[in-house]
PDB file of C-alpha atoms in Angstrom:
ATOM      1  CA  MET A   1       0.172  -0.160  14.196  1.00 40.00           C
ATOM      2  CA  SER A   2       0.446   3.524  14.831  1.00 41.00           C
ATOM      3  CA  ILE A   3       3.480   5.738  14.789  1.00 44.00           C
ATOM      4  CA  PRO A   4       4.601   6.540  18.316  1.00 40.00           C
ATOM      5  CA  ARG A   5       3.434  10.006  19.366  1.00 37.00           C
ATOM      6  CA  ALA A   6       6.951  11.424  19.374  1.00 34.00           C
ATOM      7  CA  ALA A   7       7.341  10.622  15.670  1.00 35.00           C
ATOM      8  CA  THR A   8       4.161  12.322  14.473  1.00 35.00           C
ATOM      9  CA  GLY A   9       5.622  15.813  14.253  1.00 34.00           C
ATOM     10  CA  SER A  10       8.743  16.908  12.468  1.00 33.00           C
ATOM     11  CA  LEU A  11      11.803  14.730  12.845  1.00 34.00           C
ATOM     12  CA  CYS A  12      13.109  17.127  15.482  1.00 35.00           C
ATOM     13  CA  SER A  13       9.949  17.924  17.393  1.00 40.00           C
ATOM     14  CA  SER A  14       9.758  20.537  20.101  1.00 37.00           C
ATOM     15  CA  ALA A  15       8.940  17.794  22.599  1.00 44.00           C
ATOM     16  CA  GLY A  16      12.655  17.040  22.739  1.00 47.00           C
ATOM     17  CA  VAL A  17      12.758  13.972  20.522  1.00 50.00           C
ATOM     18  CA  SER A  18      16.079  13.846  18.734  1.00 59.00           C
ATOM     19  CA  ALA A  19      16.344  13.305  15.019  1.00 64.00           C
ATOM     20  CA  ASP A  20      17.909   9.917  15.759  1.00 68.00           C
ATOM     21  CA  GLY A  21      14.940   8.979  17.981  1.00 69.00           C
ATOM     22  CA  ALA A  22      12.376   9.976  15.358  1.00 72.00           C
ATOM     23  CA  VAL A  23      14.271   8.075  12.677  1.00 77.00           C
ATOM     24  CA  ALA A  24      14.398   5.005  14.911  1.00 80.00           C
ATOM     25  CA  GLU A  25      10.646   5.257  15.532  1.00 81.00           C
ATOM     26  CA  PHE A  26       9.957   5.590  11.820  1.00 85.00           C
ATOM     27  CA  GLU A  27      12.195   2.578  11.165  1.00 89.00           C
ATOM     28  CA  VAL A  28       9.851   0.459  13.294  1.00 91.00           C
ATOM     29  CA  VAL A  29       6.908   1.591  11.148  1.00 90.00           C
ATOM     30  CA  TYR A  30       8.917   0.982   7.966  1.00 93.00           C
ATOM     31  CA  ARG A  31       9.887  -2.554   8.949  1.00 94.00           C
ATOM     32  CA  ALA A  32       6.310  -3.406   9.959  1.00 94.00           C
ATOM     33  CA  ASN A  33       4.832  -2.174   6.661  1.00 94.00           C
ATOM     34  CA  VAL A  34       7.408  -2.416   3.875  1.00 95.00           C
ATOM     35  CA  ALA A  35       6.305  -5.917   2.835  1.00 95.00           C
ATOM     36  CA  GLY A  36       2.649  -4.854   2.650  1.00 94.00           C
ATOM     37  CA  VAL A  37       3.419  -1.727   0.637  1.00 96.00           C
ATOM     38  CA  SER A  38       5.651  -3.734  -1.695  1.00 95.00           C
ATOM     39  CA  ALA A  39       2.853  -6.299  -2.130  1.00 94.00           C
ATOM     40  CA  PHE A  40       0.438  -3.457  -2.971  1.00 94.00           C
ATOM     41  CA  PHE A  41       2.678  -2.485  -5.906  1.00 94.00           C
ATOM     42  CA  ALA A  42       3.412  -6.111  -6.855  1.00 93.00           C
ATOM     43  CA  ARG A  43      -0.319  -6.596  -7.482  1.00 92.00           C
ATOM     44  CA  ARG A  44      -0.246  -3.720  -9.947  1.00 92.00           C
ATOM     45  CA  CYS A  45       3.165  -3.914 -11.631  1.00 90.00           C
ATOM     46  CA  SER A  46       4.894  -6.767 -13.378  1.00 89.00           C
ATOM     47  CA  GLU A  47       8.360  -5.207 -13.377  1.00 92.00           C
ATOM     48  CA  PRO A  48      10.534  -5.721 -10.273  1.00 93.00           C
ATOM     49  CA  GLN A  49      12.240  -2.357 -10.855  1.00 94.00           C
ATOM     50  CA  ALA A  50       8.864  -0.553 -10.800  1.00 94.00           C
ATOM     51  CA  VAL A  51       7.827  -2.340  -7.592  1.00 95.00           C
ATOM     52  CA  ALA A  52      11.109  -1.349  -5.922  1.00 95.00           C
ATOM     53  CA  ASP A  53      10.944   2.257  -7.151  1.00 95.00           C
ATOM     54  CA  LEU A  54       7.312   2.807  -6.150  1.00 97.00           C
ATOM     55  CA  THR A  55       7.868   1.230  -2.725  1.00 96.00           C
ATOM     56  CA  SER A  56      10.881   3.479  -2.163  1.00 95.00           C
ATOM     57  CA  GLU A  57       8.995   6.553  -3.341  1.00 96.00           C
ATOM     58  CA  THR A  58       6.171   5.773  -0.905  1.00 96.00           C
ATOM     59  CA  PHE A  59       8.528   5.765   2.058  1.00 96.00           C
ATOM     60  CA  VAL A  60      10.408   8.844   0.842  1.00 94.00           C
ATOM     61  CA  GLN A  61       7.083  10.697   0.691  1.00 95.00           C
ATOM     62  CA  ALA A  62       6.102   9.296   4.099  1.00 94.00           C
ATOM     63  CA  VAL A  63       9.272  10.625   5.713  1.00 91.00           C
ATOM     64  CA  ALA A  64       8.802  13.969   3.978  1.00 90.00           C
ATOM     65  CA  SER A  65       5.211  14.246   5.239  1.00 89.00           C
ATOM     66  CA  LEU A  66       5.637  12.703   8.679  1.00 86.00           C
ATOM     67  CA  GLY A  67       4.112  15.808  10.250  1.00 83.00           C
ATOM     68  CA  THR A  68       0.792  15.100   8.495  1.00 85.00           C
ATOM     69  CA  PHE A  69       0.256  11.792  10.280  1.00 85.00           C
ATOM     70  CA  ASP A  70      -2.535  11.982  12.839  1.00 86.00           C
ATOM     71  CA  PRO A  71      -2.937   8.784  14.892  1.00 87.00           C
ATOM     72  CA  GLN A  72      -6.497   9.832  15.764  1.00 89.00           C
ATOM     73  CA  ARG A  73      -7.493   9.554  12.087  1.00 87.00           C
ATOM     74  CA  GLY A  74      -6.170   6.022  11.605  1.00 88.00           C
ATOM     75  CA  SER A  75      -3.212   3.719  11.851  1.00 90.00           C
ATOM     76  CA  ALA A  76       0.227   4.284  10.389  1.00 90.00           C
ATOM     77  CA  ARG A  77      -0.520   1.399   8.017  1.00 93.00           C
ATOM     78  CA  ALA A  78      -3.590   3.170   6.632  1.00 92.00           C
ATOM     79  CA  TRP A  79      -1.611   6.416   6.298  1.00 93.00           C
ATOM     80  CA  LEU A  80       1.128   4.609   4.357  1.00 94.00           C
ATOM     81  CA  PHE A  81      -1.393   2.923   2.051  1.00 94.00           C
ATOM     82  CA  GLY A  82      -2.930   6.326   1.355  1.00 92.00           C
ATOM     83  CA  ILE A  83       0.505   7.553   0.308  1.00 95.00           C
ATOM     84  CA  ALA A  84       1.066   4.384  -1.759  1.00 95.00           C
ATOM     85  CA  ARG A  85      -2.215   4.930  -3.615  1.00 93.00           C
ATOM     86  CA  ARG A  86      -1.160   8.497  -4.466  1.00 93.00           C
ATOM     87  CA  VAL A  87       2.294   7.318  -5.581  1.00 95.00           C
ATOM     88  CA  TYR A  88       0.673   4.725  -7.851  1.00 93.00           C
ATOM     89  CA  ALA A  89      -1.780   7.270  -9.270  1.00 91.00           C
ATOM     90  CA  GLN A  90       1.150   9.578 -10.043  1.00 89.00           C
ATOM     91  CA  HIS A  91       2.972   6.677 -11.684  1.00 88.00           C
ATOM     92  CA  CYS A  92      -0.063   5.940 -13.868  1.00 86.00           C
ATOM     93  CA  GLU A  93      -0.415   9.595 -14.782  1.00 83.00           C
ATOM     94  CA  ARG A  94       3.232   9.802 -15.837  1.00 76.00           C
ATOM     95  CA  SER A  95       2.839   6.648 -17.917  1.00 76.00           C
ATOM     96  CA  ALA A  96      -0.338   7.926 -19.550  1.00 72.00           C
ATOM     97  CA  ILE A  97       1.376  11.069 -20.784  1.00 66.00           C
ATOM     98  CA  GLY A  98       4.248   9.102 -22.251  1.00 61.00           C
ATOM     99  CA  ARG A  99       6.957   9.546 -19.627  1.00 54.00           C
ATOM    100  CA  GLU A 100       8.799   6.599 -18.247  1.00 51.00           C
ATOM    101  CA  ALA A 101       8.257   6.200 -14.502  1.00 45.00           C
ATOM    102  CA  VAL A 102      11.941   5.410 -14.117  1.00 51.00           C
ATOM    103  CA  VAL A 103      12.895   8.848 -15.467  1.00 53.00           C
ATOM    104  CA  ALA A 104      10.362  10.580 -13.250  1.00 50.00           C
ATOM    105  CA  LEU A 105      11.747   8.824 -10.178  1.00 57.00           C
ATOM    106  CA  ALA A 106      15.230  10.261 -10.896  1.00 58.00           C
ATOM    107  CA  ALA A 107      17.739   7.669 -11.978  1.00 59.00           C
ATOM    108  CA  PRO A 108      16.905   4.518 -10.049  1.00 63.00           C
ATOM    109  CA  ARG A 109      19.749   2.250  -9.107  1.00 69.00           C
ATOM    110  CA  GLU A 110      20.197  -0.994 -10.958  1.00 80.00           C
ATOM    111  CA  LEU A 111      18.851  -3.999  -9.105  1.00 84.00           C
ATOM    112  CA  GLY A 112      21.095  -6.953  -8.417  1.00 87.00           C
ATOM    113  CA  GLU A 113      20.158 -10.409  -9.621  1.00 90.00           C
ATOM    114  CA  GLU A 114      19.165 -11.484  -6.093  1.00 91.00           C
ATOM    115  CA  GLU A 115      16.905  -8.420  -5.671  1.00 89.00           C
ATOM    116  CA  ILE A 116      15.273  -9.040  -9.044  1.00 89.00           C
ATOM    117  CA  GLU A 117      14.586 -12.651  -8.081  1.00 91.00           C
ATOM    118  CA  GLU A 118      13.138 -11.594  -4.704  1.00 90.00           C
ATOM    119  CA  LEU A 119      10.862  -8.976  -6.259  1.00 90.00           C
ATOM    120  CA  ALA A 120       9.847 -11.367  -9.044  1.00 91.00           C
ATOM    121  CA  ALA A 121       8.868 -13.857  -6.318  1.00 90.00           C
ATOM    122  CA  ARG A 122       6.798 -11.142  -4.580  1.00 88.00           C
ATOM    123  CA  ILE A 123       5.079 -10.301  -7.841  1.00 89.00           C
ATOM    124  CA  ASP A 124       4.332 -13.993  -8.376  1.00 88.00           C
ATOM    125  CA  ALA A 125       3.074 -14.294  -4.785  1.00 86.00           C
ATOM    126  CA  GLN A 126       0.533 -11.564  -5.512  1.00 85.00           C
ATOM    127  CA  ARG A 127      -1.043 -13.538  -8.373  1.00 85.00           C
ATOM    128  CA  ALA A 128      -3.978 -14.459  -6.127  1.00 81.00           C
ATOM    129  CA  GLY A 129      -4.432 -10.790  -5.213  1.00 78.00           C
ATOM    130  CA  ARG A 130      -4.412  -9.783  -8.890  1.00 81.00           C
ATOM    131  CA  GLU A 131      -6.955 -12.520  -9.615  1.00 82.00           C
ATOM    132  CA  LEU A 132      -9.170 -11.248  -6.788  1.00 77.00           C
ATOM    133  CA  LEU A 133      -8.985  -7.717  -8.212  1.00 75.00           C
ATOM    134  CA  ALA A 134      -9.853  -9.046 -11.674  1.00 81.00           C
ATOM    135  CA  ARG A 135     -12.868 -10.925 -10.272  1.00 81.00           C
ATOM    136  CA  CYS A 136     -14.014  -7.681  -8.662  1.00 79.00           C
ATOM    137  CA  ALA A 137     -13.997  -5.793 -11.969  1.00 81.00           C
ATOM    138  CA  ARG A 138     -17.810  -5.666 -11.917  1.00 83.00           C
ATOM    139  CA  LEU A 139     -17.657  -3.519  -8.766  1.00 83.00           C
ATOM    140  CA  SER A 140     -17.275   0.237  -8.811  1.00 80.00           C
ATOM    141  CA  PRO A 141     -13.721   1.575  -8.443  1.00 77.00           C
ATOM    142  CA  LEU A 142     -14.492   2.725  -4.898  1.00 76.00           C
ATOM    143  CA  GLU A 143     -15.861  -0.685  -3.937  1.00 78.00           C
ATOM    144  CA  GLN A 144     -12.827  -2.379  -5.478  1.00 77.00           C
ATOM    145  CA  ALA A 145     -10.506  -0.137  -3.475  1.00 78.00           C
ATOM    146  CA  ALA A 146     -12.380  -0.816  -0.241  1.00 77.00           C
ATOM    147  CA  LEU A 147     -12.297  -4.586  -0.780  1.00 78.00           C
ATOM    148  CA  GLU A 148      -8.580  -4.551  -1.503  1.00 78.00           C
ATOM    149  CA  LEU A 149      -7.722  -2.337   1.454  1.00 80.00           C
ATOM    150  CA  VAL A 150      -9.731  -4.446   3.926  1.00 80.00           C
ATOM    151  CA  ASP A 151      -9.246  -7.980   2.614  1.00 76.00           C
ATOM    152  CA  ILE A 152      -5.753  -7.895   1.157  1.00 76.00           C
ATOM    153  CA  ASP A 153      -4.029  -5.015   2.942  1.00 80.00           C
ATOM    154  CA  GLU A 154      -5.755  -5.786   6.264  1.00 80.00           C
ATOM    155  CA  LEU A 155      -6.923  -2.255   7.092  1.00 81.00           C
ATOM    156  CA  GLU A 156      -9.951  -1.632   9.267  1.00 82.00           C
ATOM    157  CA  PRO A 157     -13.169  -0.856   7.319  1.00 79.00           C
ATOM    158  CA  ARG A 158     -13.182   2.720   8.695  1.00 78.00           C
ATOM    159  CA  GLU A 159      -9.636   3.273   7.440  1.00 79.00           C
ATOM    160  CA  ALA A 160     -10.477   1.766   4.064  1.00 76.00           C
ATOM    161  CA  ALA A 161     -13.562   3.952   3.832  1.00 73.00           C
ATOM    162  CA  SER A 162     -11.502   7.037   4.489  1.00 74.00           C
ATOM    163  CA  LEU A 163      -8.873   6.084   1.916  1.00 74.00           C
ATOM    164  CA  ALA A 164     -11.389   5.010  -0.702  1.00 65.00           C
ATOM    165  CA  SER A 165     -13.642   8.028  -0.146  1.00 59.00           C
ATOM    166  CA  LEU A 166     -16.540   5.829   0.890  1.00 43.00           C
ATOM    167  CA  GLN A 167     -18.985   6.459   3.662  1.00 39.00           C
ATOM    168  CA  VAL A 168     -18.157   4.365   6.719  1.00 37.00           C
ATOM    169  CA  ARG A 169     -21.585   2.745   6.650  1.00 40.00           C
ATOM    170  CA  CYS A 170     -21.193   1.700   3.029  1.00 44.00           C
ATOM    171  CA  ALA A 171     -17.721   0.230   3.603  1.00 43.00           C
ATOM    172  CA  SER A 172     -18.822  -1.737   6.664  1.00 47.00           C
ATOM    173  CA  VAL A 173     -21.842  -3.284   4.937  1.00 46.00           C
ATOM    174  CA  TYR A 174     -19.913  -3.875   1.739  1.00 46.00           C
ATOM    175  CA  SER A 175     -16.852  -5.354   3.400  1.00 49.00           C
ATOM    176  CA  ALA A 176     -18.758  -7.902   5.476  1.00 53.00           C
ATOM    177  CA  HIS A 177     -20.591  -9.298   2.434  1.00 50.00           C
ATOM    178  CA  GLU A 178     -17.876  -9.050  -0.208  1.00 53.00           C
ATOM    179  CA  ILE A 179     -14.988 -10.152   1.997  1.00 53.00           C
ATOM    180  CA  ASP A 180     -16.841 -13.333   2.962  1.00 53.00           C
ATOM    181  CA  PHE A 181     -17.510 -13.951  -0.733  1.00 53.00           C
ATOM    182  CA  ALA A 182     -13.893 -13.282  -1.721  1.00 52.00           C
ATOM    183  CA  ARG A 183     -12.456 -15.435   1.059  1.00 53.00           C
ATOM    184  CA  GLN A 184     -14.694 -18.377   0.133  1.00 54.00           C
ATOM    185  CA  ARG A 185     -13.601 -18.200  -3.496  1.00 50.00           C
ATOM    186  CA  ARG A 186      -9.921 -17.554  -2.836  1.00 50.00           C
ATOM    187  CA  SER A 187      -7.538 -20.475  -2.774  1.00 45.00           C
ATOM    188  CA  SER A 188      -5.995 -21.499   0.518  1.00 45.00           C
ATOM    189  CA  GLU A 189      -2.705 -19.821  -0.449  1.00 46.00           C
ATOM    190  CA  PRO A 190      -1.910 -16.654   1.503  1.00 49.00           C
ATOM    191  CA  LEU A 191      -1.869 -13.444  -0.539  1.00 46.00           C
ATOM    192  CA  ARG A 192       1.494 -12.358   0.869  1.00 43.00           C
TER     193      ARG A 192
END
């Protein structure tokens, strides 16, 4: 999916799109991708609060950088996963230097019991994805990223190559072989 042209500039573009129109267009992109972005974090985090915070931060950064989206460079989904990868890297960096991610994300709201249960279910649903990533530990970090982006997050190989800093040729050859291998070994349960 790609963001409609009118929503690729600032929220109040000179083309006459109102702020309400741009927000409505972004809402379509949000609704189409929020589950996938949340699943991305659920494969990496075991705490529902962290999954919720990182998902929210991804979309806050997406809205703030809406003008950087170029539909000619890839889909809105690929753009959002690029932002999600940066948000996760920042989260890891904060954790590595001893800061709590919750503090860095500025006073997150408390989750209700129903939200905690829903996010815990999402985390559990990503068990197969975590297992796939663990089985791919022998691969280089770039190859792991490409496999995850293509097989689990359903991006095109070119988009995955761009996000994972791989050459398009390498990602295409790699994805065809490794994705077939991963799909054969994966259980019949869906990853989402």
